Amino acid sequence: MQPPISIAIHGGAGTILRSKMSEQLKQEMLAVLEASVRAGYEILQSNGDAADATIAAVKVMENSPHFNAGKGSVLTHEESIEMDASIMHGKALNAGAVAGIKGIKNPIELANAVMLNSDHVFLIADGAHRFADSQGFEFLDEEYFVTERRRQQLQSMKEKGIFALSESKYPDDKKFGTVGAVALDCFGNLAAATSTGGVTNKKFGRVGDSPIIGAGTFAENGNVAVSTTGVGEYFIRKTVASDLAARMRYLKEDVHVASEQVIHGELEAMGGEGGLIALDSKGDIHFAMNSSGMYRASIDAQGAITVKIYADE
Ligand code: ASP
């Protein structure tokens, strides 16, 4: 029997309202989600590595203006773009992360370069840029990343004097979110990757959970791979991704129980909102969320594809 391969992706969680989503936008987003999950799966099918599969999947969403990562990232208070990304490979627990970076088309590739080619796990801002330069990364002008929708979002946030990531708190901020992927390859490797522009109108070098190993991203062979999306301030304090892995490791909960416990347990009690994707070493996938939607897709161990948006689907 062939060893299982499997992949799941997300394009962000939040209050996603049917009434606010045009049919055209919905179709465009579903198409990107499907292209993303298929790009990762293709690598798994040709006996590729789980981390490479997550990178391929994430890049498709980073390159789309519809998601808050790479092109289409949200704007900071200073009307700039500062992106965060992280990746973890479950075999030797290798990891790489970057925060506050500008001009890099695919931040997930820079996180991967940190994992593979540096002695470190986490590089930020100017230092990360110098590292990127030394690795031969190209720097793009900010115009490449900025979309009209993000300009309008920032304007409305500024007028209200708030920062935000979802419609739930601030009804005029449409949620088009952070992206992530988890994959299981035919060698039994689990990997997770997450990439984001963070939250609209962020100030003072604010960084969320997405680039933090153990909060936004975690992968451990034989156990689970996790990528999260939501209000980062809560996900950091609950170390959501590693908490889920710990529940499976120590309490022997399965991926479904552990995922639901983490999202609907203390995180929710603290007021945290968002979701996660988790994939275990057998190839079982779980999507958990306490928001009304999360852009998501998967191809499971039987080869079945799903692409969904709303929580009640
Ligand atoms: N978790 C991300 C952050 O706080 C935002 C998101 O998931 O949309 O930066």
mmCIF file of C-alpha atoms and ligand atoms in Angstrom:
data_model
loop_
_atom_site.group_PDB
_atom_site.id
_atom_site.type_symbol
_atom_site.label_atom_id
_atom_site.label_comp_id
_atom_site.label_asym_id
_atom_site.label_seq_id
_atom_site.Cartn_x
_atom_site.Cartn_y
_atom_site.Cartn_z
ATOM 1 C CA MET A 1 0.000 0.000 0.000
ATOM 2 C CA GLN A 2 1.189 3.508 -0.858
ATOM 3 C CA PRO A 3 1.957 5.749 2.133
ATOM 4 C CA PRO A 4 -0.672 8.506 2.492
ATOM 5 C CA ILE A 5 -0.126 12.003 1.088
ATOM 6 C CA SER A 6 -2.396 14.874 1.971
ATOM 7 C CA ILE A 7 -2.574 18.675 1.979
ATOM 8 C CA ALA A 8 -4.780 21.423 3.408
ATOM 9 C CA ILE A 9 -4.641 25.180 2.911
ATOM 10 C CA HIS A 10 -6.348 28.286 4.264
ATOM 11 C CA GLY A 11 -6.751 31.799 2.947
ATOM 12 C CA GLY A 12 -7.723 33.406 6.249
ATOM 13 C CA ALA A 13 -10.581 33.296 8.729
ATOM 14 C CA GLY A 14 -12.983 36.009 9.760
ATOM 15 C CA THR A 15 -16.540 37.141 9.453
ATOM 16 C CA ILE A 16 -17.246 36.311 5.855
ATOM 17 C CA LEU A 17 -20.817 37.218 5.002
ATOM 18 C CA ARG A 18 -22.716 35.705 2.076
ATOM 19 C CA SER A 19 -24.553 38.999 1.672
ATOM 20 C CA LYS A 20 -21.287 40.882 1.144
ATOM 21 C CA MET A 21 -19.611 38.488 -1.258
ATOM 22 C CA SER A 22 -20.245 39.022 -4.963
ATOM 23 C CA GLU A 23 -20.566 35.904 -7.076
ATOM 24 C CA GLN A 24 -17.629 36.992 -9.213
ATOM 25 C CA LEU A 25 -15.309 37.520 -6.266
ATOM 26 C CA LYS A 26 -16.383 34.219 -4.752
ATOM 27 C CA GLN A 27 -15.596 32.362 -7.971
ATOM 28 C CA GLU A 28 -12.223 34.070 -8.277
ATOM 29 C CA MET A 29 -11.286 33.190 -4.722
ATOM 30 C CA LEU A 30 -12.430 29.580 -5.060
ATOM 31 C CA ALA A 31 -10.301 29.295 -8.198
ATOM 32 C CA VAL A 32 -7.202 30.546 -6.362
ATOM 33 C CA LEU A 33 -7.824 28.167 -3.455
ATOM 34 C CA GLU A 34 -8.156 25.243 -5.843
ATOM 35 C CA ALA A 35 -5.037 26.241 -7.797
ATOM 36 C CA SER A 36 -3.136 26.548 -4.507
ATOM 37 C CA VAL A 37 -4.082 23.141 -3.118
ATOM 38 C CA ARG A 38 -3.433 21.502 -6.480
ATOM 39 C CA ALA A 39 0.012 23.127 -6.766
ATOM 40 C CA GLY A 40 1.020 21.639 -3.421
ATOM 41 C CA TYR A 41 -0.535 18.265 -4.150
ATOM 42 C CA GLU A 42 1.326 17.958 -7.441
ATOM 43 C CA ILE A 43 4.606 18.117 -5.528
ATOM 44 C CA LEU A 44 3.442 15.463 -3.068
ATOM 45 C CA GLN A 45 2.331 13.227 -5.949
ATOM 46 C CA SER A 46 5.763 13.376 -7.534
ATOM 47 C CA ASN A 47 7.339 12.231 -4.240
ATOM 48 C CA GLY A 48 8.333 15.785 -3.305
ATOM 49 C CA ASP A 49 8.958 17.101 0.179
ATOM 50 C CA ALA A 50 6.124 18.321 2.435
ATOM 51 C CA ALA A 51 7.768 21.732 2.969
ATOM 52 C CA ASP A 52 8.093 22.266 -0.784
ATOM 53 C CA ALA A 53 4.410 21.404 -1.163
ATOM 54 C CA THR A 54 3.409 24.012 1.436
ATOM 55 C CA ILE A 55 5.624 26.638 -0.243
ATOM 56 C CA ALA A 56 4.099 25.962 -3.662
ATOM 57 C CA ALA A 57 0.585 26.237 -2.225
ATOM 58 C CA VAL A 58 1.316 29.424 -0.256
ATOM 59 C CA LYS A 59 2.972 31.107 -3.240
ATOM 60 C CA VAL A 60 -0.185 30.772 -5.338
ATOM 61 C CA MET A 61 -2.094 32.749 -2.678
ATOM 62 C CA GLU A 62 0.749 35.241 -2.104
ATOM 63 C CA ASN A 63 0.653 35.981 -5.834
ATOM 64 C CA SER A 64 -3.107 36.603 -5.807
ATOM 65 C CA PRO A 65 -4.386 40.103 -4.912
ATOM 66 C CA HIS A 66 -7.358 38.545 -3.083
ATOM 67 C CA PHE A 67 -5.447 37.334 -0.041
ATOM 68 C CA ASN A 68 -3.637 39.195 2.705
ATOM 69 C CA ALA A 69 -0.140 37.922 1.906
ATOM 70 C CA GLY A 70 2.394 39.008 -0.697
ATOM 71 C CA LYS A 71 0.451 40.957 -3.352
ATOM 72 C CA GLY A 72 -2.754 42.250 -1.725
ATOM 73 C CA SER A 73 -1.280 42.531 1.770
ATOM 74 C CA VAL A 74 -3.023 45.004 4.063
ATOM 75 C CA LEU A 75 -1.538 48.453 4.699
ATOM 76 C CA THR A 76 0.100 49.700 7.865
ATOM 77 C CA HIS A 77 -0.749 53.004 9.535
ATOM 78 C CA GLU A 78 2.128 54.533 7.567
ATOM 79 C CA GLU A 79 0.494 53.285 4.346
ATOM 80 C CA SER A 80 3.217 50.778 3.762
ATOM 81 C CA ILE A 81 3.317 46.986 3.624
ATOM 82 C CA GLU A 82 5.143 44.861 6.202
ATOM 83 C CA MET A 83 4.858 41.134 5.748
ATOM 84 C CA ASP A 84 5.473 38.144 8.021
ATOM 85 C CA ALA A 85 5.956 34.461 7.176
ATOM 86 C CA SER A 86 7.121 31.205 8.704
ATOM 87 C CA ILE A 87 7.714 27.588 7.793
ATOM 88 C CA MET A 88 8.454 24.448 9.799
ATOM 89 C CA HIS A 89 9.577 20.995 8.697
ATOM 90 C CA GLY A 90 8.593 18.231 11.094
ATOM 91 C CA LYS A 91 11.477 15.813 10.572
ATOM 92 C CA ALA A 92 14.245 17.583 12.491
ATOM 93 C CA LEU A 93 11.935 20.371 13.731
ATOM 94 C CA ASN A 94 13.693 22.846 11.467
ATOM 95 C CA ALA A 95 12.043 26.221 11.110
ATOM 96 C CA GLY A 96 12.487 29.619 9.479
ATOM 97 C CA ALA A 97 10.599 32.882 9.919
ATOM 98 C CA VAL A 98 10.684 36.534 8.875
ATOM 99 C CA ALA A 99 8.762 39.562 10.128
ATOM 100 C CA GLY A 100 8.324 43.155 9.065
ATOM 101 C CA ILE A 101 9.694 42.579 5.587
ATOM 102 C CA LYS A 102 9.116 44.729 2.534
ATOM 103 C CA GLY A 103 9.468 44.224 -1.199
ATOM 104 C CA ILE A 104 9.865 40.434 -1.235
ATOM 105 C CA LYS A 105 7.393 38.924 -3.694
ATOM 106 C CA ASN A 106 7.088 35.609 -1.845
ATOM 107 C CA PRO A 107 7.870 36.022 1.866
ATOM 108 C CA ILE A 108 7.425 32.269 2.384
ATOM 109 C CA GLU A 109 10.501 31.680 0.211
ATOM 110 C CA LEU A 110 12.521 34.007 2.408
ATOM 111 C CA ALA A 111 11.328 32.148 5.526
ATOM 112 C CA ASN A 112 12.408 28.931 3.817
ATOM 113 C CA ALA A 113 15.834 30.418 3.044
ATOM 114 C CA VAL A 114 16.193 31.320 6.730
ATOM 115 C CA MET A 115 15.364 27.702 7.599
ATOM 116 C CA LEU A 116 17.721 26.178 5.033
ATOM 117 C CA ASN A 117 20.584 28.659 4.719
ATOM 118 C CA SER A 118 21.025 30.476 8.027
ATOM 119 C CA ASP A 119 22.014 29.471 11.538
ATOM 120 C CA HIS A 120 18.886 31.144 12.842
ATOM 121 C CA VAL A 121 15.140 30.697 12.985
ATOM 122 C CA PHE A 122 13.719 34.218 12.987
ATOM 123 C CA LEU A 123 14.963 37.345 11.170
ATOM 124 C CA ILE A 124 13.232 40.721 11.174
ATOM 125 C CA ALA A 125 13.026 43.927 9.138
ATOM 126 C CA ASP A 126 16.372 45.376 7.985
ATOM 127 C CA GLY A 127 18.378 42.352 9.027
ATOM 128 C CA ALA A 128 15.991 40.089 7.131
ATOM 129 C CA HIS A 129 16.388 42.371 4.099
ATOM 130 C CA ARG A 130 20.169 42.127 4.260
ATOM 131 C CA PHE A 131 19.880 38.355 4.511
ATOM 132 C CA ALA A 132 17.472 38.343 1.541
ATOM 133 C CA ASP A 133 19.945 40.399 -0.440
ATOM 134 C CA SER A 134 22.762 37.991 0.390
ATOM 135 C CA GLN A 135 20.559 35.139 -0.822
ATOM 136 C CA GLY A 136 19.897 36.827 -4.150
ATOM 137 C CA PHE A 137 16.258 37.760 -3.532
ATOM 138 C CA GLU A 138 14.806 40.437 -5.791
ATOM 139 C CA PHE A 139 13.172 43.513 -4.196
ATOM 140 C CA LEU A 140 9.995 44.815 -5.832
ATOM 141 C CA ASP A 141 8.530 48.313 -5.601
ATOM 142 C CA GLU A 142 5.697 48.695 -3.149
ATOM 143 C CA GLU A 143 3.207 49.345 -5.970
ATOM 144 C CA TYR A 144 3.360 45.665 -6.853
ATOM 145 C CA PHE A 145 1.822 44.757 -3.468
ATOM 146 C CA VAL A 146 -0.738 47.535 -2.977
ATOM 147 C CA THR A 147 -4.328 47.106 -4.158
ATOM 148 C CA GLU A 148 -7.150 49.661 -4.219
ATOM 149 C CA ARG A 149 -9.226 47.568 -1.812
ATOM 150 C CA ARG A 150 -6.491 47.719 0.834
ATOM 151 C CA ARG A 151 -6.193 51.493 0.419
ATOM 152 C CA GLN A 152 -9.914 51.860 1.045
ATOM 153 C CA GLN A 153 -9.759 49.554 4.065
ATOM 154 C CA LEU A 154 -6.948 51.568 5.586
ATOM 155 C CA GLN A 155 -8.803 54.810 4.995
ATOM 156 C CA SER A 156 -11.871 53.538 6.793
ATOM 157 C CA MET A 157 -9.822 52.129 9.700
ATOM 158 C CA LYS A 158 -7.955 55.391 10.068
ATOM 159 C CA GLU A 159 -11.155 57.392 10.150
ATOM 160 C CA LYS A 160 -12.338 55.232 13.031
ATOM 161 C CA GLY A 161 -8.943 55.167 14.738
ATOM 162 C CA ILE A 162 -8.864 51.374 14.956
ATOM 163 C CA PHE A 163 -6.863 48.461 13.653
ATOM 164 C CA ALA A 164 -8.596 45.342 12.565
ATOM 165 C CA LEU A 165 -8.596 42.148 10.677
ATOM 166 C CA SER A 166 -12.190 41.145 10.367
ATOM 167 C CA GLU A 167 -15.661 42.307 9.610
ATOM 168 C CA SER A 168 -16.882 40.924 12.901
ATOM 169 C CA LYS A 169 -15.549 43.852 14.869
ATOM 170 C CA TYR A 170 -15.539 46.425 12.113
ATOM 171 C CA PRO A 171 -18.284 45.762 9.591
ATOM 172 C CA ASP A 172 -16.769 47.599 6.663
ATOM 173 C CA ASP A 173 -13.470 45.743 6.660
ATOM 174 C CA LYS A 174 -13.960 42.825 4.336
ATOM 175 C CA LYS A 175 -11.882 39.898 5.401
ATOM 176 C CA PHE A 176 -9.441 38.530 2.850
ATOM 177 C CA GLY A 177 -6.856 36.906 4.910
ATOM 178 C CA THR A 178 -3.623 35.434 5.857
ATOM 179 C CA VAL A 179 -2.661 32.263 4.033
ATOM 180 C CA GLY A 180 -1.258 28.936 5.162
ATOM 181 C CA ALA A 181 -0.688 25.309 4.217
ATOM 182 C CA VAL A 182 0.011 21.980 5.900
ATOM 183 C CA ALA A 183 1.220 18.885 4.064
ATOM 184 C CA LEU A 184 2.131 15.227 4.586
ATOM 185 C CA ASP A 185 4.547 13.734 2.054
ATOM 186 C CA CYS A 186 5.114 10.096 1.086
ATOM 187 C CA PHE A 187 8.141 9.890 3.411
ATOM 188 C CA GLY A 188 5.972 10.722 6.425
ATOM 189 C CA ASN A 189 7.209 14.303 6.702
ATOM 190 C CA LEU A 190 4.796 16.901 8.007
ATOM 191 C CA ALA A 191 5.303 20.599 7.243
ATOM 192 C CA ALA A 192 3.430 23.829 7.873
ATOM 193 C CA ALA A 193 3.741 27.319 6.355
ATOM 194 C CA THR A 194 1.980 30.635 7.030
ATOM 195 C CA SER A 195 2.259 34.047 5.332
ATOM 196 C CA THR A 196 0.524 37.360 6.021
ATOM 197 C CA GLY A 197 0.451 41.123 5.706
ATOM 198 C CA GLY A 198 -0.828 41.214 9.315
ATOM 199 C CA VAL A 199 -3.659 43.562 10.259
ATOM 200 C CA THR A 200 -4.822 46.799 8.619
ATOM 201 C CA ASN A 201 -3.588 50.035 10.220
ATOM 202 C CA LYS A 202 -0.982 48.254 12.364
ATOM 203 C CA LYS A 203 1.604 50.519 14.011
ATOM 204 C CA PHE A 204 4.935 50.406 15.810
ATOM 205 C CA GLY A 205 6.253 47.308 14.031
ATOM 206 C CA ARG A 206 3.340 45.191 15.236
ATOM 207 C CA VAL A 207 3.825 41.485 14.491
ATOM 208 C CA GLY A 208 1.105 38.852 14.878
ATOM 209 C CA ASP A 209 1.181 35.104 15.349
ATOM 210 C CA SER A 210 1.814 34.094 11.725
ATOM 211 C CA PRO A 211 5.642 34.205 11.812
ATOM 212 C CA ILE A 212 5.891 32.841 15.348
ATOM 213 C CA ILE A 213 6.777 29.169 15.500
ATOM 214 C CA GLY A 214 4.426 27.505 17.968
ATOM 215 C CA ALA A 215 1.777 30.227 17.657
ATOM 216 C CA GLY A 216 0.956 30.515 13.931
ATOM 217 C CA THR A 217 2.920 27.575 12.568
ATOM 218 C CA PHE A 218 4.056 24.209 13.902
ATOM 219 C CA ALA A 219 4.985 20.797 12.451
ATOM 220 C CA GLU A 220 6.232 17.633 14.093
ATOM 221 C CA ASN A 221 6.630 14.316 12.264
ATOM 222 C CA GLY A 222 4.571 11.509 13.735
ATOM 223 C CA ASN A 223 2.188 14.034 15.238
ATOM 224 C CA VAL A 224 0.692 17.045 13.453
ATOM 225 C CA ALA A 225 1.236 20.112 11.231
ATOM 226 C CA VAL A 226 -0.720 23.304 12.006
ATOM 227 C CA SER A 227 -1.199 26.756 10.426
ATOM 228 C CA THR A 228 -3.454 29.354 12.069
ATOM 229 C CA THR A 229 -5.305 32.523 11.147
ATOM 230 C CA GLY A 230 -7.108 35.004 13.343
ATOM 231 C CA VAL A 231 -6.486 37.806 15.797
ATOM 232 C CA GLY A 232 -2.774 37.259 16.333
ATOM 233 C CA GLU A 233 -2.646 38.844 19.776
ATOM 234 C CA TYR A 234 -4.716 35.940 21.128
ATOM 235 C CA PHE A 235 -3.015 33.209 19.103
ATOM 236 C CA ILE A 236 0.389 34.301 20.399
ATOM 237 C CA ARG A 237 -0.667 34.246 24.044
ATOM 238 C CA LYS A 238 -2.281 30.821 23.678
ATOM 239 C CA THR A 239 0.625 29.455 21.575
ATOM 240 C CA VAL A 240 -2.170 27.876 19.564
ATOM 241 C CA ALA A 241 -0.229 25.720 17.106
ATOM 242 C CA SER A 242 2.073 24.124 19.665
ATOM 243 C CA ASP A 243 -0.771 23.764 22.175
ATOM 244 C CA LEU A 244 -2.656 21.682 19.617
ATOM 245 C CA ALA A 245 0.436 19.530 19.025
ATOM 246 C CA ALA A 246 0.927 19.111 22.781
ATOM 247 C CA ARG A 247 -2.656 17.965 23.259
ATOM 248 C CA MET A 248 -2.107 15.259 20.641
ATOM 249 C CA ARG A 249 1.316 14.325 22.004
ATOM 250 C CA TYR A 250 0.482 14.145 25.699
ATOM 251 C CA LEU A 251 -3.279 13.738 25.941
ATOM 252 C CA LYS A 252 -3.433 11.436 22.896
ATOM 253 C CA GLU A 253 -6.328 13.414 21.481
ATOM 254 C CA ASP A 254 -6.878 12.918 17.771
ATOM 255 C CA VAL A 255 -6.466 15.824 15.342
ATOM 256 C CA HIS A 256 -10.200 16.545 15.302
ATOM 257 C CA VAL A 257 -10.670 16.681 19.068
ATOM 258 C CA ALA A 258 -7.443 18.616 19.689
ATOM 259 C CA SER A 259 -8.269 21.225 17.014
ATOM 260 C CA GLU A 260 -11.772 21.826 18.335
ATOM 261 C CA GLN A 261 -10.558 21.985 21.939
ATOM 262 C CA VAL A 262 -7.937 24.585 21.094
ATOM 263 C CA ILE A 263 -10.248 26.867 19.113
ATOM 264 C CA HIS A 264 -13.414 26.503 21.163
ATOM 265 C CA GLY A 265 -11.677 26.163 24.544
ATOM 266 C CA GLU A 266 -9.517 28.774 26.208
ATOM 267 C CA LEU A 267 -8.858 30.760 23.027
ATOM 268 C CA GLU A 268 -12.552 31.447 22.643
ATOM 269 C CA ALA A 269 -12.945 32.055 26.373
ATOM 270 C CA MET A 270 -10.248 34.742 26.139
ATOM 271 C CA GLY A 271 -12.128 36.394 23.267
ATOM 272 C CA GLY A 272 -9.873 35.089 20.508
ATOM 273 C CA GLU A 273 -11.354 34.672 17.056
ATOM 274 C CA GLY A 274 -10.064 32.773 14.053
ATOM 275 C CA GLY A 275 -9.305 29.328 12.793
ATOM 276 C CA LEU A 276 -6.677 26.761 11.937
ATOM 277 C CA ILE A 277 -5.853 23.880 9.648
ATOM 278 C CA ALA A 278 -4.310 20.728 11.091
ATOM 279 C CA LEU A 279 -3.061 17.543 9.441
ATOM 280 C CA ASP A 280 -1.921 14.422 11.278
ATOM 281 C CA SER A 281 0.618 11.746 10.387
ATOM 282 C CA LYS A 282 -2.079 9.475 8.897
ATOM 283 C CA GLY A 283 -3.191 12.248 6.550
ATOM 284 C CA ASP A 284 -6.355 13.161 8.479
ATOM 285 C CA ILE A 285 -7.290 16.818 8.079
ATOM 286 C CA HIS A 286 -9.214 19.099 10.389
ATOM 287 C CA PHE A 287 -10.442 22.656 9.808
ATOM 288 C CA ALA A 288 -11.486 24.451 13.005
ATOM 289 C CA MET A 289 -12.877 27.984 13.316
ATOM 290 C CA ASN A 290 -15.031 30.103 15.576
ATOM 291 C CA SER A 291 -15.533 32.766 12.906
ATOM 292 C CA SER A 292 -18.299 32.607 10.335
ATOM 293 C CA GLY A 293 -15.899 31.531 7.647
ATOM 294 C CA MET A 294 -12.418 30.531 6.631
ATOM 295 C CA TYR A 295 -11.221 30.269 3.044
ATOM 296 C CA ARG A 296 -9.951 26.713 2.810
ATOM 297 C CA ALA A 297 -9.275 23.700 0.632
ATOM 298 C CA SER A 298 -7.816 20.229 0.928
ATOM 299 C CA ILE A 299 -6.910 17.080 -0.943
ATOM 300 C CA ASP A 300 -7.152 14.178 1.472
ATOM 301 C CA ALA A 301 -5.388 10.819 1.658
ATOM 302 C CA GLN A 302 -8.015 9.334 -0.684
ATOM 303 C CA GLY A 303 -7.353 12.071 -3.246
ATOM 304 C CA ALA A 304 -10.693 13.847 -2.652
ATOM 305 C CA ILE A 305 -10.657 17.622 -3.088
ATOM 306 C CA THR A 306 -12.770 20.113 -1.104
ATOM 307 C CA VAL A 307 -12.867 23.907 -1.472
ATOM 308 C CA LYS A 308 -14.990 25.879 1.024
ATOM 309 C CA ILE A 309 -15.562 29.322 2.494
ATOM 310 C CA TYR A 310 -18.313 29.387 5.138
ATOM 311 C CA ALA A 311 -18.267 27.667 8.522
ATOM 312 C CA ASP A 312 -21.610 25.993 7.898
ATOM 313 C CA GLU A 313 -20.483 24.316 4.666
HETATM 314 N N1 ASP B 1 -3.032 36.141 12.290
HETATM 315 C C1 ASP B 1 -2.716 37.294 11.478
HETATM 316 C C2 ASP B 1 -2.082 38.363 12.345
HETATM 317 O O1 ASP B 1 -2.523 38.569 13.462
HETATM 318 C C3 ASP B 1 -3.885 37.877 10.775
HETATM 319 C C4 ASP B 1 -4.824 36.909 10.068
HETATM 320 O O2 ASP B 1 -4.812 35.718 10.339
HETATM 321 O O3 ASP B 1 -5.568 37.369 9.180
HETATM 322 O O4 ASP B 1 -1.195 39.041 11.874
#
